[in-house]
Amino acid sequence: MSVFTPLPESTLAAWLRGYAIGRLVELKGIAAGVQNSNFFVTTTLGRYVLTLFEAIPRAELPYYLHLMAHLARHGLPVPAPIADRDNEYLGTLEGKPAVLVMRLAGQSVMAPGEQHCARVGAMLAGLHLAGQSYGRRQDNPRGPAWRTATAAEVRSFLPAEEQALLDAELAFQAQVDSAALPAGAIHADLFRDNVLWDGDHIGGVIDFYFSGHDSLLFDVAVTVNDWCATPGGELDAARCAALLAAYHAERPFTAAERQAWPAMLRAAALRFWLSRAADLHLPRQGEMVLVKNPDEYRDILRRRIVAHPALPEV
């Protein structure tokens, strides 16, 4: 993702001596996203992605890394973390927690069709099913408590109309009871740029560093809001139907999920409106920093309040 921490090649070359993946051939920063410092690393033995974690507490990182390893063992196209010679996934580089993962094949598709959405829906269901046997638990780091705290931090930067929208949505979400919804490990950030396509097939699902334990339906809502939205933020009916039907075929939606679906779409929109507003108004200093427009998800929230697609029948 965005490069906040410069990394000299000589420093990385020395660090790689603790691994059994060969010598450094090429290092290239990745200029996308807003959360971590990511680099493409090519060695004499393979291609990898190196992440330096800029803000995530070190104690939280084993949850993400072992989740990725767990899902990879279950056959999902997830970047498996690389252990060093001491059999540890997590290291330290330039004073930051660091991890190497396998670099997966493929490219993102930013204008998906119904077939893309169907494959993503089936894959997401598979991820949720495999995640049921994951032994570690860590709450969604962008869950209700984070939304409340972040709203308080960014509220003063918003115009009066947006403050009113934010206050009303927080009050609405506070009344939502998700206790009856199926829960487990979720990706929580399954946007189009986090899925790599190898021809017509998914070659990789990346960026698990917002993952956590939450309602599976919230993960579906995050995915639908991105994969099935038109440029104006409305939902494309055909793409929605394809994604939801493919998911439902693998993990059928429950009656409680059907009832909670409108609220989950709104919660997912609120989460990304808030995170983008925080990135815009409370930025971190970086070498190459990409800030996404919060207005996109403000408008998506407004549209989800008015209209939403139905889930497939139980």
Short mmCIF file of C-alpha atoms in Angstrom, two decimals:
data_model
loop_
_atom_site.label_atom_id
_atom_site.label_comp_id
_atom_site.label_asym_id
_atom_site.label_seq_id
_atom_site.Cartn_x
_atom_site.Cartn_y
_atom_site.Cartn_z
CA MET A 1 0.00 0.00 0.00
CA SER A 2 1.29 3.56 0.47
CA VAL A 3 4.99 3.83 1.25
CA PHE A 4 5.43 5.75 4.50
CA THR A 5 8.85 4.32 5.43
CA PRO A 6 11.73 4.52 2.90
CA LEU A 7 13.69 1.26 2.73
CA PRO A 8 17.28 1.15 1.40
CA GLU A 9 18.11 -1.91 -0.68
CA SER A 10 21.20 -2.57 1.44
CA THR A 11 19.08 -2.74 4.60
CA LEU A 12 16.66 -5.20 3.04
CA ALA A 13 19.45 -7.33 1.59
CA ALA A 14 20.96 -7.74 5.04
CA TRP A 15 17.55 -8.51 6.59
CA LEU A 16 16.85 -11.21 4.00
CA ARG A 17 19.83 -13.19 5.25
CA GLY A 18 17.50 -14.38 7.99
CA TYR A 19 15.37 -16.13 5.36
CA ALA A 20 15.95 -19.03 3.00
CA ILE A 21 14.57 -17.29 -0.10
CA GLY A 22 17.77 -16.24 -1.86
CA ARG A 23 19.44 -12.90 -2.43
CA LEU A 24 17.76 -9.60 -3.24
CA VAL A 25 17.37 -8.83 -6.95
CA GLU A 26 14.85 -5.96 -6.96
CA LEU A 27 12.93 -3.77 -4.48
CA LYS A 28 10.00 -1.62 -5.60
CA GLY A 29 7.58 0.45 -3.49
CA ILE A 30 3.84 0.03 -4.09
CA ALA A 31 2.03 3.37 -4.38
CA ALA A 32 -1.56 2.48 -3.54
CA GLY A 33 -3.69 2.45 -0.40
CA VAL A 34 -3.38 4.21 2.92
CA GLN A 35 -2.55 1.74 5.70
CA ASN A 36 0.93 0.17 5.48
CA SER A 37 4.23 0.43 3.61
CA ASN A 38 4.27 -2.31 0.95
CA PHE A 39 7.01 -3.33 -1.46
CA PHE A 40 7.44 -5.84 -4.25
CA VAL A 41 10.54 -7.92 -3.49
CA THR A 42 12.21 -10.15 -6.06
CA THR A 43 14.95 -12.52 -4.97
CA THR A 44 16.98 -15.18 -6.74
CA LEU A 45 14.37 -17.74 -5.64
CA GLY A 46 11.01 -16.01 -6.07
CA ARG A 47 8.69 -13.00 -5.88
CA TYR A 48 7.23 -11.70 -2.64
CA VAL A 49 5.42 -8.77 -1.03
CA LEU A 50 7.00 -7.10 1.97
CA THR A 51 4.82 -5.14 4.40
CA LEU A 52 6.01 -2.74 7.08
CA PHE A 53 3.16 -2.06 9.50
CA GLU A 54 2.84 1.65 10.23
CA ALA A 55 -0.05 1.80 12.70
CA ILE A 56 -1.27 -1.70 13.60
CA PRO A 57 -0.10 -2.73 17.08
CA ARG A 58 2.41 -5.57 16.94
CA ALA A 59 0.31 -7.65 19.34
CA GLU A 60 -2.55 -7.73 16.81
CA LEU A 61 -0.47 -8.91 13.86
CA PRO A 62 -0.28 -12.66 14.64
CA TYR A 63 -4.07 -12.83 14.18
CA TYR A 64 -3.80 -11.64 10.57
CA LEU A 65 -0.74 -13.67 9.64
CA HIS A 66 -2.02 -16.95 11.06
CA LEU A 67 -5.44 -16.32 9.47
CA MET A 68 -3.76 -15.99 6.07
CA ALA A 69 -1.78 -19.18 6.69
CA HIS A 70 -4.98 -20.95 7.81
CA LEU A 71 -6.93 -19.93 4.71
CA ALA A 72 -4.04 -20.84 2.41
CA ARG A 73 -3.96 -24.33 3.96
CA HIS A 74 -7.65 -24.63 3.11
CA GLY A 75 -6.91 -24.02 -0.56
CA LEU A 76 -8.02 -20.41 -0.83
CA PRO A 77 -5.97 -18.04 -3.05
CA VAL A 78 -4.46 -16.14 -0.15
CA PRO A 79 -0.83 -14.90 0.15
CA ALA A 80 0.80 -17.31 2.58
CA PRO A 81 3.24 -15.65 5.00
CA ILE A 82 6.90 -16.68 4.79
CA ALA A 83 8.65 -17.93 7.92
CA ASP A 84 12.24 -16.91 8.62
CA ARG A 85 14.98 -19.36 9.63
CA ASP A 86 13.71 -19.24 13.21
CA ASN A 87 10.24 -20.28 11.95
CA GLU A 88 8.70 -16.87 12.74
CA TYR A 89 6.34 -15.02 10.41
CA LEU A 90 6.73 -11.60 12.03
CA GLY A 91 10.04 -9.75 12.01
CA THR A 92 11.30 -6.19 12.47
CA LEU A 93 12.68 -3.90 9.75
CA GLU A 94 13.50 -0.19 10.05
CA GLY A 95 12.01 -0.31 13.53
CA LYS A 96 8.63 -1.50 12.22
CA PRO A 97 6.94 -4.91 12.40
CA ALA A 98 7.49 -6.59 9.03
CA VAL A 99 6.29 -9.65 7.13
CA LEU A 100 7.00 -11.30 3.79
CA VAL A 101 4.21 -13.07 1.92
CA MET A 102 4.04 -14.89 -1.39
CA ARG A 103 3.27 -12.62 -4.35
CA LEU A 104 0.23 -13.99 -6.16
CA ALA A 105 -0.49 -13.87 -9.88
CA GLY A 106 -3.03 -11.64 -11.55
CA GLN A 107 -4.34 -8.10 -11.82
CA SER A 108 -7.29 -6.24 -10.38
CA VAL A 109 -10.42 -5.73 -12.50
CA MET A 110 -11.92 -2.34 -11.76
CA ALA A 111 -14.97 -2.68 -14.04
CA PRO A 112 -16.33 -6.11 -13.05
CA GLY A 113 -19.19 -7.90 -14.74
CA GLU A 114 -21.72 -10.39 -13.44
CA GLN A 115 -19.30 -13.33 -13.81
CA HIS A 116 -16.65 -11.55 -11.74
CA CYS A 117 -19.19 -10.78 -9.04
CA ALA A 118 -20.42 -14.38 -8.97
CA ARG A 119 -16.89 -15.71 -8.50
CA VAL A 120 -16.21 -13.16 -5.76
CA GLY A 121 -19.42 -14.13 -3.98
CA ALA A 122 -18.54 -17.83 -4.05
CA MET A 123 -14.97 -17.13 -2.93
CA LEU A 124 -16.16 -14.95 -0.03
CA ALA A 125 -18.48 -17.72 1.14
CA GLY A 126 -15.57 -20.16 0.99
CA LEU A 127 -13.44 -17.79 3.04
CA HIS A 128 -16.18 -17.53 5.66
CA LEU A 129 -16.67 -21.31 5.81
CA ALA A 130 -12.94 -21.98 6.15
CA GLY A 131 -12.67 -19.26 8.78
CA GLN A 132 -15.11 -21.08 11.05
CA SER A 133 -12.32 -23.43 12.11
CA TYR A 134 -9.79 -20.66 12.75
CA GLY A 135 -8.87 -20.86 16.42
CA ARG A 136 -7.82 -17.27 17.11
CA ARG A 137 -10.29 -14.46 17.74
CA GLN A 138 -9.80 -10.70 17.46
CA ASP A 139 -12.64 -8.21 17.14
CA ASN A 140 -13.10 -6.25 13.92
CA PRO A 141 -10.70 -3.29 14.34
CA ARG A 142 -13.15 -1.06 12.44
CA GLY A 143 -16.22 -2.18 14.38
CA PRO A 144 -18.80 -0.13 16.32
CA ALA A 145 -16.39 1.21 18.97
CA TRP A 146 -13.96 2.44 16.31
CA ARG A 147 -16.79 4.03 14.31
CA THR A 148 -17.98 5.98 17.36
CA ALA A 149 -14.47 7.16 18.26
CA THR A 150 -13.55 8.12 14.70
CA ALA A 151 -16.83 9.98 14.18
CA ALA A 152 -15.97 12.15 17.18
CA GLU A 153 -12.54 12.91 15.72
CA VAL A 154 -13.70 13.92 12.23
CA ARG A 155 -17.09 15.48 13.00
CA SER A 156 -15.78 19.03 13.38
CA PHE A 157 -14.24 18.91 9.88
CA LEU A 158 -17.61 18.18 8.26
CA PRO A 159 -20.21 20.72 7.10
CA ALA A 160 -23.45 20.91 9.08
CA GLU A 161 -25.41 18.74 6.64
CA GLU A 162 -22.85 15.94 6.87
CA GLN A 163 -22.69 16.24 10.65
CA ALA A 164 -26.44 15.69 10.76
CA LEU A 165 -26.14 12.65 8.48
CA LEU A 166 -23.36 11.23 10.64
CA ASP A 167 -25.24 11.78 13.90
CA ALA A 168 -28.41 10.20 12.53
CA GLU A 169 -26.58 7.15 11.20
CA LEU A 170 -24.67 6.58 14.44
CA ALA A 171 -27.97 6.74 16.33
CA PHE A 172 -29.53 4.26 13.90
CA GLN A 173 -26.62 1.82 14.09
CA ALA A 174 -26.65 1.97 17.90
CA GLN A 175 -30.10 0.35 17.79
CA VAL A 176 -29.00 -2.54 15.55
CA ASP A 177 -28.63 -5.86 17.38
CA SER A 178 -26.34 -8.22 15.47
CA ALA A 179 -26.10 -10.88 18.19
CA ALA A 180 -28.26 -13.33 16.23
CA LEU A 181 -26.20 -13.07 13.04
CA PRO A 182 -23.66 -15.76 12.04
CA ALA A 183 -20.17 -14.50 12.85
CA GLY A 184 -16.57 -15.49 12.31
CA ALA A 185 -13.35 -14.33 10.69
CA ILE A 186 -14.02 -11.77 7.95
CA HIS A 187 -11.82 -10.03 5.40
CA ALA A 188 -13.57 -6.67 6.00
CA ASP A 189 -11.91 -4.88 3.04
CA LEU A 190 -12.72 -7.01 -0.02
CA PHE A 191 -12.63 -4.18 -2.56
CA ARG A 192 -11.92 -4.70 -6.25
CA ASP A 193 -8.26 -3.73 -5.83
CA ASN A 194 -7.81 -6.49 -3.24
CA VAL A 195 -8.71 -9.28 -5.66
CA LEU A 196 -6.28 -10.38 -8.38
CA TRP A 197 -7.61 -12.05 -11.52
CA ASP A 198 -5.71 -14.68 -13.49
CA GLY A 199 -7.81 -14.81 -16.64
CA ASP A 200 -11.39 -15.65 -15.63
CA HIS A 201 -10.33 -17.05 -12.27
CA ILE A 202 -9.36 -15.45 -8.97
CA GLY A 203 -5.60 -15.65 -8.63
CA GLY A 204 -5.36 -13.95 -5.26
CA VAL A 205 -7.19 -12.26 -2.39
CA ILE A 206 -4.89 -9.81 -0.64
CA ASP A 207 -4.69 -7.27 2.22
CA PHE A 208 -6.10 -9.04 5.26
CA TYR A 209 -4.92 -6.35 7.67
CA PHE A 210 -8.43 -5.12 8.49
CA SER A 211 -9.68 -8.64 9.24
CA GLY A 212 -11.38 -9.56 12.49
CA HIS A 213 -14.24 -11.39 14.11
CA ASP A 214 -17.58 -9.89 13.14
CA SER A 215 -20.88 -10.65 11.45
CA LEU A 216 -20.31 -12.47 8.18
CA LEU A 217 -23.07 -10.33 6.70
CA PHE A 218 -21.04 -7.17 7.32
CA ASP A 219 -18.32 -8.63 5.09
CA VAL A 220 -20.89 -9.34 2.38
CA ALA A 221 -22.14 -5.75 2.64
CA VAL A 222 -18.64 -4.29 2.31
CA THR A 223 -18.11 -6.41 -0.80
CA VAL A 224 -21.46 -5.59 -2.43
CA ASN A 225 -21.04 -1.85 -1.81
CA ASP A 226 -17.84 -1.87 -3.87
CA TRP A 227 -18.24 -4.63 -6.46
CA CYS A 228 -21.85 -3.91 -7.37
CA ALA A 229 -21.93 -0.10 -7.28
CA THR A 230 -22.35 2.11 -10.33
CA PRO A 231 -20.17 5.25 -10.67
CA GLY A 232 -23.00 7.19 -9.02
CA GLY A 233 -23.12 4.84 -6.02
CA GLU A 234 -26.36 3.05 -6.84
CA LEU A 235 -26.32 -0.75 -6.86
CA ASP A 236 -26.38 -2.61 -10.16
CA ALA A 237 -29.19 -5.15 -9.84
CA ALA A 238 -27.65 -7.81 -12.08
CA ARG A 239 -24.24 -7.75 -10.39
CA CYS A 240 -25.86 -7.79 -6.94
CA ALA A 241 -27.98 -10.77 -7.86
CA ALA A 242 -24.97 -12.66 -9.24
CA LEU A 243 -22.78 -12.04 -6.18
CA LEU A 244 -25.46 -12.75 -3.59
CA ALA A 245 -26.77 -15.88 -5.34
CA ALA A 246 -23.27 -17.36 -5.65
CA TYR A 247 -22.56 -16.66 -1.98
CA HIS A 248 -25.97 -18.05 -0.91
CA ALA A 249 -25.34 -21.27 -2.85
CA GLU A 250 -22.28 -21.97 -0.67
CA ARG A 251 -23.47 -20.51 2.66
CA PRO A 252 -27.22 -19.85 2.71
CA PHE A 253 -28.33 -16.61 4.32
CA THR A 254 -30.41 -16.94 7.50
CA ALA A 255 -33.73 -15.26 8.27
CA ALA A 256 -31.94 -12.98 10.76
CA GLU A 257 -29.50 -11.93 8.06
CA ARG A 258 -32.32 -11.07 5.68
CA GLN A 259 -33.80 -8.77 8.31
CA ALA A 260 -30.45 -7.13 9.12
CA TRP A 261 -29.30 -6.68 5.52
CA PRO A 262 -30.34 -3.02 5.04
CA ALA A 263 -28.60 -2.01 8.27
CA MET A 264 -25.42 -3.91 7.33
CA LEU A 265 -25.17 -2.14 3.96
CA ARG A 266 -25.43 1.17 5.80
CA ALA A 267 -22.88 0.13 8.45
CA ALA A 268 -20.42 -0.87 5.73
CA ALA A 269 -20.86 2.47 3.96
CA LEU A 270 -20.46 4.37 7.23
CA ARG A 271 -17.22 2.52 8.04
CA PHE A 272 -15.51 3.61 4.80
CA TRP A 273 -16.89 7.13 4.86
CA LEU A 274 -15.34 7.54 8.32
CA SER A 275 -11.99 5.94 7.49
CA ARG A 276 -11.56 8.03 4.36
CA ALA A 277 -12.59 11.20 6.21
CA ALA A 278 -9.98 10.41 8.88
CA ASP A 279 -7.31 9.83 6.23
CA LEU A 280 -8.19 13.17 4.62
CA HIS A 281 -8.51 15.36 7.69
CA LEU A 282 -6.06 13.60 10.04
CA PRO A 283 -3.31 12.45 7.64
CA ARG A 284 -0.08 10.67 8.48
CA GLN A 285 3.14 11.88 6.93
CA GLY A 286 4.43 9.61 4.19
CA GLU A 287 6.70 9.31 1.21
CA MET A 288 3.90 8.25 -1.17
CA VAL A 289 0.44 8.59 0.34
CA LEU A 290 -2.86 7.99 -1.50
CA VAL A 291 -5.99 9.42 0.13
CA LYS A 292 -9.32 8.26 -1.28
CA ASN A 293 -12.27 10.64 -1.54
CA PRO A 294 -14.63 10.24 1.46
CA ASP A 295 -17.50 11.80 -0.50
CA GLU A 296 -17.91 8.56 -2.47
CA TYR A 297 -18.95 6.62 0.63
CA ARG A 298 -20.92 9.52 2.08
CA ASP A 299 -23.05 9.35 -1.05
CA ILE A 300 -23.22 5.54 -0.94
CA LEU A 301 -24.52 5.77 2.63
CA ARG A 302 -27.23 8.20 1.54
CA ARG A 303 -28.29 5.83 -1.23
CA ARG A 304 -28.33 2.75 1.02
CA ILE A 305 -30.61 4.57 3.45
CA VAL A 306 -33.10 4.98 0.61
CA ALA A 307 -32.80 1.66 -1.26
CA HIS A 308 -31.14 -1.75 -1.03
CA PRO A 309 -31.32 -5.10 -2.86
CA ALA A 310 -32.99 -8.12 -1.29
CA LEU A 311 -31.03 -11.16 -0.16
CA PRO A 312 -31.86 -14.52 -1.78
CA GLU A 313 -34.59 -16.46 -0.02
CA VAL A 314 -33.63 -18.82 2.79
#
